[in-house]
Every structure is written in C-alpha cells, then in structure tokens.
C-alpha cells in the first residue's frame, strides 16, 4: 500500500512545485499520473522515491515512512541510465548486490528471458537500441522485486511501435509479482493502456485534480469502443484541468489536437 | 578498393618522402657530393646504433632513462590522482589548493630546473622531481575534471539502490572517471619523456639525454641522431605498453580506440 499524505514541495526560491498531494494506491494497482509539463509529476515521483525531500507531508509504503531511497521502491527514469561499463546482464543484476552469486545469476537470466534479450546478456549497453536499453532498465527495476515501482515517462523517447511492445512487456513483468505501479506519462493512450486509474494533475502549484477509473479488463484492445470511450473520459478530465475558469468547451477535433 | 589495400597504400605513400630523402642523402654522401659531417647518412647512424647496442652502452642508457621516467611518472601520477580526487570531492580543498596549483601550472616546468639544482644538487632527486612535476599536471587536471563531470544521473541510480559512499565510489565514480584518468596518465607519460631530456641535459653521466649532450660536446652528430631514434622508439613503446595494460579497463567505451 502506497500512501501519500498532504505532500508539498516548495523550492528554496519560493516556487511551490506541489501542494497538498493526497493519494493512496492499493497493492498491485497501476496508477497513471497525467498532466501538462510543469505540473509537478516528476517532482511528485522523486519525493515518493525518496530522491528529494518534501517540504511538508509524508509518503508511506506499507506503513513505513519514506525519507530516502527504500529497498521496496524501484524507479525507472525517463532515460535508461544503464551503467555503460557494465554488461547488460550486470546492469540487470545491479540492485542484487547482497544476493548470492548463483541466485543473482538465475534471476538475471530469467529477467533477460522475460524481456526477450537472453542473447544480449554479455553485450554492452551502447550496442542496444533505445527501446532495448529501456527494457533492460525496466528489468533492472523489477529484479529486486520492489513492492512499489515508479516510472517517470519511461517510454516518451521511443517511437510508437517500440512503445506498444514495451507496454506489453511492462504488463507482463507486472503480472508476475504484481507490484504497485505509479507511472508518469503525458500520453493519454499510454495511461489508458496501462492503468487501473488515471490521476490528472494541475499546475501552479502542482496538485491532483480529477481521477478517472478505467475499469477495463486486461489485455486491453486499443481499437475497441470501450477503450476509446475511456480515452475520451481522460481527455475530458485533462481538458477541464487546463481550463479551470471558463465553461466547458466543445471538444472539437481541433480543440483536442494539442493533447495527442 | 578493399580497406586493407587502401591502408597498405597509405603506408607506402607515407614512406615515400622519408625513404627518398634518406636514400638520396645516402647516395649524395656516398658519391662525395656532400660531406655528411654534420648530418651523417642513415647507414652511419645505423652503425652507431648497432655499436652502442653491441657494447651494451645503449641498454645502460635506455635503462637509466626508463628508471627516471618510471619513478617520476609514478610519483607525479600518484600525486596527481590524489590531489585531483581531493579537489573534485572536497569543495573546501578545491578552494584552498586549486588556485595555487593552477598558478603553478602556468609556470613553464623547465623554469624549475635552476631552483631544483640549487635545492637538490645535480644527482637523481632533481631529475625525478622535474619529471614528476611534468607528469603531475595533466593527471591532476584529468582526474579532477573527470570526477567533476561524472553524470549526476548515474550517481542517482546509485542512490536509488542505496549504495554506501564507498560502494558509490567503487561501483559508479571509479569506472566513470577511469577513461579520462587514463588519458591524463597517457599525456603525463608523454610529458615525462619530454622532461627526462631536460633533466638529463642538466647533468647526467648516463641516460639517452646524456648521449645527446655528449654527442654535441664531442661533435658526434651520428650519436645525437641515434639517441633521438632511441628516444622515439622507447617513448612509443612505453605508450603502447600503457595503452595495452589499460585497454581491458575501458573496453566498454565506444571511443576508446580514437581517444587513446
């Protein structure tokens, strides 16, 4: 169980990045955080990861307060951030320093199989494509079996085809150990593909706005009517979050184009 | 044209000029068109080298020079690594010693020669010290720059996996700074050979630099040229050995073959 309680972040220069964030995510639930740039999505994720300190409020995982990086919280960054001097296999096993050699090896081999990169274990990260590198980064985060996994726009640098494949692989890995997942994205389609709930954020200061429950069984068919209906609901919520003062506008295709 | 043949052709083309000049000079001296007193023909330089090698003198001189370069290199490199690491990791130390070191770096190192002779006499100490000074600065600059420019994003990966300070240094900082450190060491070794000449010119009874001075004083240009050739070979050999020893450490790097 991930609980975020009245979390705020104010930078030294007085900028308020986040204000009064409250969120709780059930074990095994996948929640997508969505919103325009500058609404504090990444800041929120970094606070939950324990990489930055909150100005007020707290983050708890299974009742334990997070103040610094915690063994049961994994992180996948926007860039793969693989260590270039380690082989692919050693990168995957990076978080298993205190696990015995034989078991580490076995878990790395299994993870590489899961992401379809068994043949690449002894290669250097630079020899892999961007999509393959991000797969390795995701495997690295999954291998220590975290209870909470945080992903910060992990697929934003990839093309649409690669992204589709990675969505499937992420869900595949998730299905094995069912960690709680919090994923930041600015892609509505991605949010609806992955999440049980989509939480819309609102900028200046960053705060949570509406929550949209997706309520679709997995695997999800992106060309089904129900999927499209869910996308429309998320888009409408996003639209409302960005035009607070004005009455709701007609969702003409032109008006929506910017969100894609 | 296949690459191999093109490479072969390049070698042949590169050799045309020096070989033609050497042969031309050989013929000119042989036919009496030139005396060859100040610039002996290649055959006489070769004969001098062969004599020096046969009498064992060459080995003595090369050994003396290599010992000086080796000791100076070790002292200078060790001091450069320590100072570079301290300056990069401890801001207080940087503010305290970096300005002074940068000022000293601006002094042409040969300017120290009279002072070193005054302080330490003309035996081995000033020679090794001079070489160490020459080696110190490129290593110092390389190491401090490399540590300062370590990718923060990779350091953050270390934080996510809760590495201790020691583990962070060993698993992330050290491999990250290794390539630039090796480039610094290599530049330092080159400067070591530059400075050993200066050191041996200031008074020595053996060493390749001594052969240069001796050749000048007794009007033996063939000996000077033989010593120059020996310098070139020994310097290149030392460089090749350093690269060969350190290559396994930087195998992961794309650019290693170009930069080293």
Coordinates of C-alpha atoms in Angstrom, one line a residue:
Chain A
X1 CA 0.0 0.0 0.0
X2 CA 1.4 3.4 -1.1
X3 CA 0.1 6.4 0.8
X4 CA 0.8 10.0 0.1
X5 CA -0.4 12.4 2.7
X6 CA -0.6 16.2 2.4
X7 CA 2.7 16.3 0.4
X8 CA 4.0 19.7 -0.5
X9 CA 7.3 20.8 -2.1
X10 CA 8.5 24.4 -2.1
X11 CA 11.8 25.2 -3.6
X12 CA 14.4 27.5 -2.0
X13 CA 13.4 30.3 -4.4
X14 CA 9.8 30.2 -3.1
X15 CA 8.4 28.3 -6.1
X16 CA 5.7 26.0 -5.0
X17 CA 6.0 22.8 -7.0
X18 CA 3.5 20.7 -5.2
X19 CA 0.7 21.5 -2.8
X20 CA -1.2 19.2 -0.6
X21 CA -1.0 16.0 -2.6
X22 CA -3.0 13.1 -1.1
X23 CA -3.1 9.8 -2.9
X24 CA -3.3 6.2 -1.9
X25 CA -2.6 3.3 -4.3
X26 CA -3.6 -0.3 -3.4
X27 CA -1.2 -3.2 -3.6
X28 CA -0.9 -4.3 -7.2
X29 CA -2.8 -1.3 -8.6
X30 CA -1.4 0.6 -11.6
X31 CA -2.0 4.4 -11.4
X32 CA -1.0 6.8 -14.2
X33 CA -0.3 10.4 -13.4
X34 CA -1.0 12.6 -16.3
X35 CA -0.8 16.3 -16.9
X36 CA 0.9 19.0 -18.9
X37 CA 4.5 19.8 -18.4
X38 CA 5.4 21.8 -15.3
X39 CA 2.6 20.3 -13.2
X40 CA 4.9 18.6 -10.8
X41 CA 4.5 15.0 -12.0
X42 CA 8.2 14.2 -11.9
X43 CA 8.7 16.1 -8.6
X44 CA 6.0 14.0 -7.0
X45 CA 7.6 10.8 -8.2
X46 CA 11.0 11.9 -6.9
X47 CA 9.5 12.6 -3.5
X48 CA 7.9 9.2 -3.4
X49 CA 11.2 7.6 -4.5
X50 CA 13.0 9.4 -1.6
X51 CA 15.4 11.2 -4.0
X52 CA 14.2 14.6 -2.9
X53 CA 12.9 15.8 0.5
X54 CA 9.3 17.0 0.8
X55 CA 8.6 20.4 2.4
X56 CA 5.6 19.0 4.2
X57 CA 3.5 15.9 4.4
X58 CA 4.7 12.3 4.1
X59 CA 5.0 9.2 1.9
X60 CA 4.4 5.7 3.3
X61 CA 4.9 2.3 1.9
X62 CA 3.2 -0.4 3.9
X63 CA 3.1 2.0 6.9
X64 CA 6.8 2.8 6.6
X65 CA 7.7 6.4 6.0
X66 CA 9.9 7.1 3.0
X67 CA 12.6 9.7 3.6
X68 CA 15.3 8.3 1.4
X69 CA 15.5 5.6 -1.3
X70 CA 14.0 2.5 0.1
X71 CA 14.6 -1.2 -0.9
X72 CA 11.0 -1.8 -1.7
X73 CA 10.6 1.2 -4.0
X74 CA 12.0 0.8 -7.5
X75 CA 12.5 3.6 -10.0
X76 CA 12.6 3.7 -13.8
X77 CA 13.8 7.0 -15.2
X78 CA 12.9 8.7 -18.5
X79 CA 16.3 7.7 -19.8
X80 CA 17.5 4.1 -19.4
X81 CA 20.5 5.3 -17.2
X82 CA 22.3 2.0 -17.7
X83 CA 25.9 1.9 -16.5
X84 CA 27.9 1.9 -19.7
X85 CA 30.8 0.0 -18.1
X86 CA 28.6 -3.0 -17.1
X87 CA 27.3 -5.6 -19.4
X88 CA 23.6 -5.9 -20.0
X89 CA 23.4 -8.8 -17.5
X90 CA 25.4 -6.9 -14.9
X91 CA 23.1 -3.9 -15.3
X92 CA 20.0 -6.1 -14.8
X93 CA 21.6 -7.5 -11.6
X94 CA 22.8 -4.1 -10.3
X95 CA 20.3 -4.0 -7.5
X96 CA 21.1 -7.5 -6.3
X97 CA 24.5 -6.8 -4.6
X98 CA 23.6 -8.6 -1.4
X99 CA 22.1 -11.6 -3.1
X100 CA 24.3 -14.7 -3.6
X101 CA 26.1 -15.1 -6.9
X102 CA 24.2 -18.1 -8.1
X103 CA 20.8 -16.8 -7.2
X104 CA 21.7 -13.4 -8.8
X105 CA 22.7 -15.1 -12.0
X106 CA 19.5 -17.1 -12.1
X107 CA 17.3 -14.1 -11.5
X108 CA 19.1 -12.1 -14.2
X109 CA 18.8 -14.9 -16.7
X110 CA 15.1 -15.2 -16.0
X111 CA 14.6 -11.4 -16.3
X112 CA 16.5 -11.3 -19.6
X113 CA 14.3 -14.1 -20.9
X114 CA 11.2 -12.2 -19.8
X115 CA 12.2 -9.1 -21.8
X116 CA 13.4 -11.2 -24.8
X117 CA 17.0 -10.2 -24.5
X118 CA 18.6 -13.5 -23.5
X119 CA 21.1 -13.3 -26.3
X120 CA 22.2 -9.8 -25.2
X121 CA 23.4 -10.5 -21.6
X122 CA 27.1 -10.1 -22.5
X123 CA 26.7 -7.1 -24.7
X124 CA 27.5 -3.5 -23.7
X125 CA 24.5 -1.2 -23.3
X126 CA 25.7 1.0 -26.2
X127 CA 25.2 -1.9 -28.5
X128 CA 21.5 -1.9 -27.8
X129 CA 18.8 0.2 -29.4
X130 CA 17.0 2.8 -27.3
X131 CA 14.0 0.6 -26.8
X132 CA 16.1 -2.4 -25.8
X133 CA 18.0 -0.2 -23.3
X134 CA 14.8 0.9 -21.7
X135 CA 13.7 -2.8 -21.4
X136 CA 16.9 -3.5 -19.6
X137 CA 16.3 -0.6 -17.3
X138 CA 12.8 -1.9 -16.5
X139 CA 14.2 -5.4 -15.9
X140 CA 16.8 -3.9 -13.5
X141 CA 14.0 -2.2 -11.6
X142 CA 11.9 -5.4 -11.4
X143 CA 14.6 -7.9 -10.5
X144 CA 14.9 -6.8 -6.8
X145 CA 11.1 -7.4 -6.6
X146 CA 10.1 -4.0 -5.3
X147 CA 6.6 -3.6 -3.8
X148 CA 6.2 -0.2 -5.4
X149 CA 7.6 0.7 -8.8
X150 CA 7.8 4.3 -10.0
X151 CA 8.2 5.1 -13.7
X152 CA 8.9 8.6 -14.9
X153 CA 7.8 8.9 -18.6
X154 CA 9.8 5.8 -19.4
X155 CA 8.6 5.5 -23.0
X156 CA 8.5 9.1 -24.0
X157 CA 11.7 9.0 -26.1
X158 CA 10.6 5.9 -28.0
X159 CA 8.6 5.6 -31.3
X160 CA 5.0 4.4 -31.2
X161 CA 5.8 0.8 -32.3
X162 CA 8.5 0.3 -29.7
X163 CA 6.3 1.8 -27.1
X164 CA 3.4 -0.7 -27.8
X165 CA 5.8 -3.6 -27.4
X166 CA 7.2 -2.1 -24.1
X167 CA 3.7 -1.6 -22.7
X168 CA 3.1 -5.4 -23.2
X169 CA 6.4 -6.3 -21.6
X170 CA 5.8 -4.0 -18.6
X171 CA 2.4 -5.6 -18.0
X172 CA 3.9 -9.0 -18.4
X173 CA 6.5 -8.3 -15.8
X174 CA 3.9 -6.7 -13.5
X175 CA 1.7 -9.7 -13.8
X176 CA 4.4 -11.9 -12.3
X177 CA 5.0 -10.1 -9.0
X178 CA 2.1 -7.6 -9.0
X179 CA 3.9 -4.6 -7.6
X180 CA 2.1 -1.3 -7.1
X181 CA 2.9 0.9 -10.1
X182 CA 2.8 4.6 -10.4
X183 CA 3.6 5.8 -13.9
X184 CA 4.0 9.4 -15.0
X185 CA 3.1 10.0 -18.6
X186 CA 1.8 12.7 -20.9
X187 CA 0.3 10.2 -23.3
X188 CA -3.4 9.6 -22.8
X189 CA -3.3 6.3 -24.8
X190 CA -0.5 5.0 -22.7
X191 CA -2.3 5.9 -19.5
X192 CA -5.5 4.1 -20.6
X193 CA -3.5 1.1 -21.9
X194 CA -1.7 0.5 -18.6
X195 CA -3.6 2.0 -15.7
X196 CA -6.4 1.0 -13.4
X197 CA -6.8 4.7 -12.5
X198 CA -5.7 7.8 -14.2
X199 CA -5.0 10.8 -11.9
X200 CA -4.9 14.2 -13.6
X201 CA -2.6 16.8 -12.3
X202 CA -3.0 20.5 -12.5
X203 CA -0.1 23.1 -12.5
X204 CA 1.0 26.1 -10.4
X205 CA 1.2 24.8 -7.8
X206 CA 1.1 21.1 -8.8
X207 CA -1.9 19.3 -7.3
X208 CA -4.1 16.4 -8.0
X209 CA -7.3 17.1 -10.0
X210 CA -9.8 14.5 -11.2
X211 CA -9.3 10.8 -11.0
X212 CA -10.6 8.6 -13.9
X213 CA -11.2 4.9 -13.2
X214 CA -10.5 2.9 -16.4
X215 CA -12.4 -0.3 -15.5
X216 CA -11.3 -2.4 -18.4
X217 CA -10.1 -6.0 -18.2
X218 CA -6.6 -6.8 -19.4
X219 CA -5.4 -7.4 -22.1
X220 CA -6.9 -4.3 -23.5
X221 CA -7.8 -3.8 -27.1
X222 CA -6.8 -0.2 -28.1
X223 CA -9.2 -0.2 -31.0
X224 CA -12.3 -1.2 -29.1
X225 CA -15.1 1.2 -28.4
X226 CA -14.7 0.9 -24.6
X227 CA -11.0 1.7 -24.9
X228 CA -11.8 4.8 -27.0
X229 CA -14.5 5.8 -24.5
X230 CA -12.0 5.6 -21.7
X231 CA -9.6 7.7 -23.7
X232 CA -12.3 10.3 -24.2
X233 CA -13.1 10.4 -20.5
X234 CA -9.4 11.0 -19.6
X235 CA -9.1 13.7 -22.3
X236 CA -12.2 15.4 -21.0
X237 CA -10.8 15.4 -17.5
X238 CA -7.4 16.8 -18.8
X239 CA -9.3 19.4 -20.7
X240 CA -11.2 20.5 -17.6
X241 CA -7.9 20.7 -15.6
X242 CA -6.4 23.1 -18.1
X243 CA -9.3 25.4 -18.5
X244 CA -10.5 25.9 -14.9
X245 CA -12.2 29.3 -15.2
X246 CA -14.0 29.0 -18.4
X247 CA -17.1 26.9 -19.0
X248 CA -16.5 23.6 -20.7
X249 CA -15.7 24.0 -24.3
X250 CA -16.9 21.9 -27.2
X251 CA -14.5 19.0 -27.8
X252 CA -14.0 19.7 -31.4
X253 CA -11.1 17.7 -33.1
X254 CA -9.2 20.9 -33.4
X255 CA -9.5 21.7 -29.8
X256 CA -8.2 18.3 -28.8
X257 CA -5.4 18.0 -31.3
X258 CA -2.9 19.5 -28.9
X259 CA -3.4 16.7 -26.4
X260 CA -2.1 14.0 -28.6
Chain B
X1 CA 39.2 -0.7 -53.2
X2 CA 39.2 -3.1 -50.2
X3 CA 40.2 -1.3 -46.9
X4 CA 43.3 -3.5 -46.4
X5 CA 44.8 -2.5 -49.8
X6 CA 43.9 1.2 -49.2
X7 CA 45.6 1.0 -45.8
X8 CA 48.7 -0.6 -47.4
X9 CA 48.8 2.1 -50.0
X10 CA 48.6 4.8 -47.3
X11 CA 51.6 3.3 -45.5
X12 CA 53.5 3.2 -48.8
X13 CA 52.6 6.8 -49.6
X14 CA 53.6 7.9 -46.1
X15 CA 57.0 6.2 -46.5
X16 CA 57.8 7.7 -49.9
X17 CA 59.1 11.1 -48.6
X18 CA 61.3 9.9 -45.7
X19 CA 62.7 6.9 -47.6
X20 CA 63.5 9.0 -50.7
X21 CA 65.2 11.7 -48.6
X22 CA 67.2 9.1 -46.7
X23 CA 68.3 7.2 -49.8
X24 CA 69.1 10.5 -51.6
X25 CA 71.3 11.6 -48.7
X26 CA 73.0 8.2 -48.5
X27 CA 73.8 8.4 -52.3
X28 CA 74.9 12.1 -52.0
X29 CA 77.4 11.3 -49.2
X30 CA 78.5 8.1 -50.9
X31 CA 79.4 9.8 -54.2
X32 CA 81.1 12.6 -52.4
X33 CA 78.6 15.3 -53.4
X34 CA 78.1 16.1 -49.7
X35 CA 80.4 15.5 -46.8
X36 CA 77.9 14.2 -44.3
X37 CA 79.9 15.6 -41.4
X38 CA 77.1 17.5 -39.7
X39 CA 74.3 15.2 -41.0
X40 CA 75.6 11.7 -41.2
X41 CA 74.0 9.3 -43.7
X42 CA 71.5 6.7 -42.5
X43 CA 74.0 3.9 -42.7
X44 CA 76.4 5.6 -40.3
X45 CA 73.6 6.4 -37.8
X46 CA 72.5 2.7 -38.1
X47 CA 76.1 1.6 -37.5
X48 CA 76.4 3.9 -34.4
X49 CA 73.2 2.5 -33.0
X50 CA 74.4 -1.0 -33.7
X51 CA 77.8 -0.3 -31.9
X52 CA 76.0 1.2 -28.9
X53 CA 73.8 -1.8 -28.7
X54 CA 76.6 -4.3 -29.1
X55 CA 78.7 -2.7 -26.4
X56 CA 75.8 -2.7 -24.0
X57 CA 76.0 1.1 -23.7
X58 CA 72.6 1.6 -25.3
X59 CA 71.0 -0.7 -22.8
X60 CA 72.6 1.1 -19.9
X61 CA 71.5 4.5 -21.2
X62 CA 68.0 3.3 -22.0
X63 CA 67.6 1.7 -18.6
X64 CA 68.8 4.8 -16.8
X65 CA 66.3 7.0 -18.7
X66 CA 63.5 4.5 -18.2
X67 CA 64.1 4.3 -14.5
X68 CA 64.0 8.1 -14.2
X69 CA 60.8 8.3 -16.3
X70 CA 59.3 5.4 -14.4
X71 CA 60.0 6.8 -10.9
X72 CA 59.0 10.4 -11.9
X73 CA 55.8 9.0 -13.6
X74 CA 54.8 7.0 -10.5
X75 CA 55.4 9.9 -8.1
X76 CA 53.7 12.5 -10.4
X77 CA 50.8 10.3 -11.3
X78 CA 50.1 9.3 -7.7
X79 CA 50.2 12.9 -6.5
X80 CA 48.1 14.0 -9.4
X81 CA 45.4 11.4 -8.7
X82 CA 45.3 12.1 -5.0
X83 CA 45.2 15.9 -5.5
X84 CA 42.7 15.7 -8.4
X85 CA 40.4 13.4 -6.3
X86 CA 40.6 15.6 -3.2
X87 CA 39.9 18.8 -5.2
X88 CA 37.0 17.3 -7.0
X89 CA 35.4 15.8 -4.0
X90 CA 36.0 18.3 -1.2
X91 CA 34.9 21.8 -2.1
X92 CA 37.0 23.3 0.8
X93 CA 40.1 21.6 -0.5
X94 CA 39.4 22.9 -4.0
X95 CA 39.0 26.5 -2.9
X96 CA 42.2 26.1 -0.8
X97 CA 44.6 24.5 -3.3
X98 CA 43.2 24.6 -6.8
X99 CA 44.0 28.3 -7.4
X100 CA 47.6 27.8 -6.3
X101 CA 48.0 24.7 -8.4
X102 CA 46.5 26.5 -11.4
X103 CA 49.0 29.3 -10.9
X104 CA 51.9 26.8 -10.7
X105 CA 50.7 25.1 -13.8
X106 CA 51.2 28.3 -15.7
X107 CA 54.9 28.2 -14.9
X108 CA 56.8 26.5 -17.7
X109 CA 58.1 23.5 -15.9
X110 CA 61.7 23.9 -17.2
X111 CA 61.8 27.1 -15.3
X112 CA 62.1 25.0 -12.1
X113 CA 65.4 23.5 -13.3
X114 CA 67.8 26.1 -11.7
X115 CA 65.9 26.0 -8.5
X116 CA 65.8 22.2 -8.3
X117 CA 69.6 22.1 -8.9
X118 CA 70.1 24.6 -6.2
X119 CA 68.0 22.7 -3.8
X120 CA 68.8 19.1 -4.6
X121 CA 72.1 19.2 -6.4
X122 CA 72.5 17.5 -9.8
X123 CA 72.0 13.9 -8.8
X124 CA 68.8 11.8 -9.3
X125 CA 66.5 13.7 -6.9
X126 CA 66.0 16.9 -9.0
X127 CA 65.7 14.8 -12.2
X128 CA 62.9 12.6 -10.9
X129 CA 61.2 15.6 -9.3
X130 CA 61.2 17.5 -12.5
X131 CA 59.7 14.6 -14.4
X132 CA 57.1 14.2 -11.6
X133 CA 56.2 17.9 -11.9
X134 CA 55.7 17.4 -15.6
X135 CA 53.5 14.3 -15.1
X136 CA 51.5 15.8 -12.2
X137 CA 49.6 18.5 -14.0
X138 CA 47.9 16.6 -16.9
X139 CA 47.0 13.8 -14.4
X140 CA 45.7 16.3 -11.9
X141 CA 43.6 18.2 -14.5
X142 CA 42.3 15.0 -16.0
X143 CA 41.3 13.4 -12.7
X144 CA 39.7 16.5 -11.2
X145 CA 37.8 17.2 -14.4
X146 CA 36.6 13.7 -14.8
X147 CA 35.3 13.5 -11.2
X148 CA 33.6 16.8 -11.5
X149 CA 31.8 15.8 -14.7
X150 CA 30.5 12.4 -13.6
X151 CA 27.0 12.1 -14.8
X152 CA 24.7 13.0 -11.9
X153 CA 22.0 10.8 -13.4
X154 CA 24.2 7.7 -12.9
X155 CA 25.0 8.8 -9.4
X156 CA 21.3 8.9 -8.8
X157 CA 21.0 5.3 -10.0
X158 CA 23.4 4.5 -7.2
X159 CA 21.2 6.4 -4.7
X160 CA 18.1 4.5 -5.8
X161 CA 19.9 1.3 -5.0
X162 CA 21.1 2.7 -1.7
X163 CA 24.8 2.3 -2.3
X164 CA 27.0 3.4 0.6
X165 CA 29.6 6.1 -0.1
X166 CA 32.3 3.5 -0.6
X167 CA 30.1 1.4 -2.9
X168 CA 29.2 4.5 -4.8
X169 CA 32.8 5.4 -5.3
X170 CA 33.7 1.8 -6.3
X171 CA 30.8 0.9 -8.5
X172 CA 30.0 4.3 -10.1
X173 CA 32.6 7.0 -9.6
X174 CA 35.7 5.0 -10.3
X175 CA 34.5 3.4 -13.6
X176 CA 33.1 6.7 -14.7
X177 CA 36.4 8.6 -14.2
X178 CA 38.7 5.9 -15.5
X179 CA 38.8 6.8 -19.2
X180 CA 39.6 10.5 -18.6
X181 CA 42.1 9.4 -15.9
X182 CA 43.9 7.1 -18.4
X183 CA 44.0 9.9 -21.0
X184 CA 45.6 12.1 -18.3
X185 CA 48.1 9.4 -17.4
X186 CA 49.0 8.9 -21.1
X187 CA 49.6 12.6 -21.6
X188 CA 51.6 12.6 -18.4
X189 CA 53.8 9.8 -19.7
X190 CA 54.4 11.7 -22.9
X191 CA 55.4 14.8 -20.9
X192 CA 57.6 12.5 -18.7
X193 CA 59.7 11.7 -21.7
X194 CA 59.8 15.4 -22.6
X195 CA 61.1 16.2 -19.2
X196 CA 63.6 13.4 -18.9
X197 CA 65.5 15.0 -21.8
X198 CA 65.6 18.3 -19.9
X199 CA 66.5 16.6 -16.7
X200 CA 69.4 14.6 -18.3
X201 CA 70.6 17.7 -20.2
X202 CA 71.2 19.4 -16.8
X203 CA 73.9 17.0 -15.9
X204 CA 74.0 13.2 -16.1
X205 CA 76.6 10.6 -16.6
X206 CA 74.2 8.1 -18.3
X207 CA 70.8 8.1 -20.0
X208 CA 69.7 8.9 -23.5
X209 CA 69.8 12.7 -22.7
X210 CA 73.4 12.3 -21.7
X211 CA 74.1 10.7 -25.1
X212 CA 72.7 13.9 -26.7
X213 CA 74.9 16.2 -24.6
X214 CA 77.9 14.0 -25.1
X215 CA 77.3 13.9 -28.9
X216 CA 77.1 17.7 -29.0
X217 CA 80.2 18.3 -27.0
X218 CA 82.3 15.8 -28.9
X219 CA 80.9 16.6 -32.3
X220 CA 79.2 13.3 -32.9
X221 CA 76.0 14.0 -34.8
X222 CA 75.5 10.3 -35.5
X223 CA 75.3 9.7 -31.8
X224 CA 72.8 12.5 -31.3
X225 CA 70.6 11.1 -34.0
X226 CA 71.0 7.6 -32.7
X227 CA 69.8 8.8 -29.3
X228 CA 66.9 10.7 -30.9
X229 CA 65.8 7.5 -32.6
X230 CA 66.2 5.5 -29.4
X231 CA 64.0 8.2 -27.6
X232 CA 61.3 7.8 -30.3
X233 CA 61.3 4.0 -30.0
X234 CA 61.4 3.9 -26.2
X235 CA 58.7 6.6 -25.9
X236 CA 56.4 4.9 -28.4
X237 CA 57.0 1.5 -26.7
X238 CA 56.1 2.9 -23.2
X239 CA 53.0 4.5 -24.6
X240 CA 52.0 1.2 -26.3
X241 CA 52.5 -0.7 -23.1
X242 CA 50.4 1.7 -21.1
X243 CA 47.6 1.5 -23.7
X244 CA 47.8 -2.3 -23.8
X245 CA 47.7 -2.5 -20.0
X246 CA 44.7 -0.2 -19.6
X247 CA 42.7 -1.3 -22.6
X248 CA 40.8 -4.0 -20.8
X249 CA 39.5 -1.4 -18.3
X250 CA 37.9 0.7 -21.0
X251 CA 36.7 -2.0 -23.3
X252 CA 33.2 -0.8 -22.8
X253 CA 33.9 2.6 -24.4
X254 CA 32.9 3.4 -27.9
X255 CA 35.6 6.0 -28.4
X256 CA 38.5 4.3 -26.7
X257 CA 40.3 3.5 -29.9
X258 CA 40.0 7.0 -31.2
X259 CA 40.9 8.8 -27.9
X260 CA 43.7 6.5 -26.7

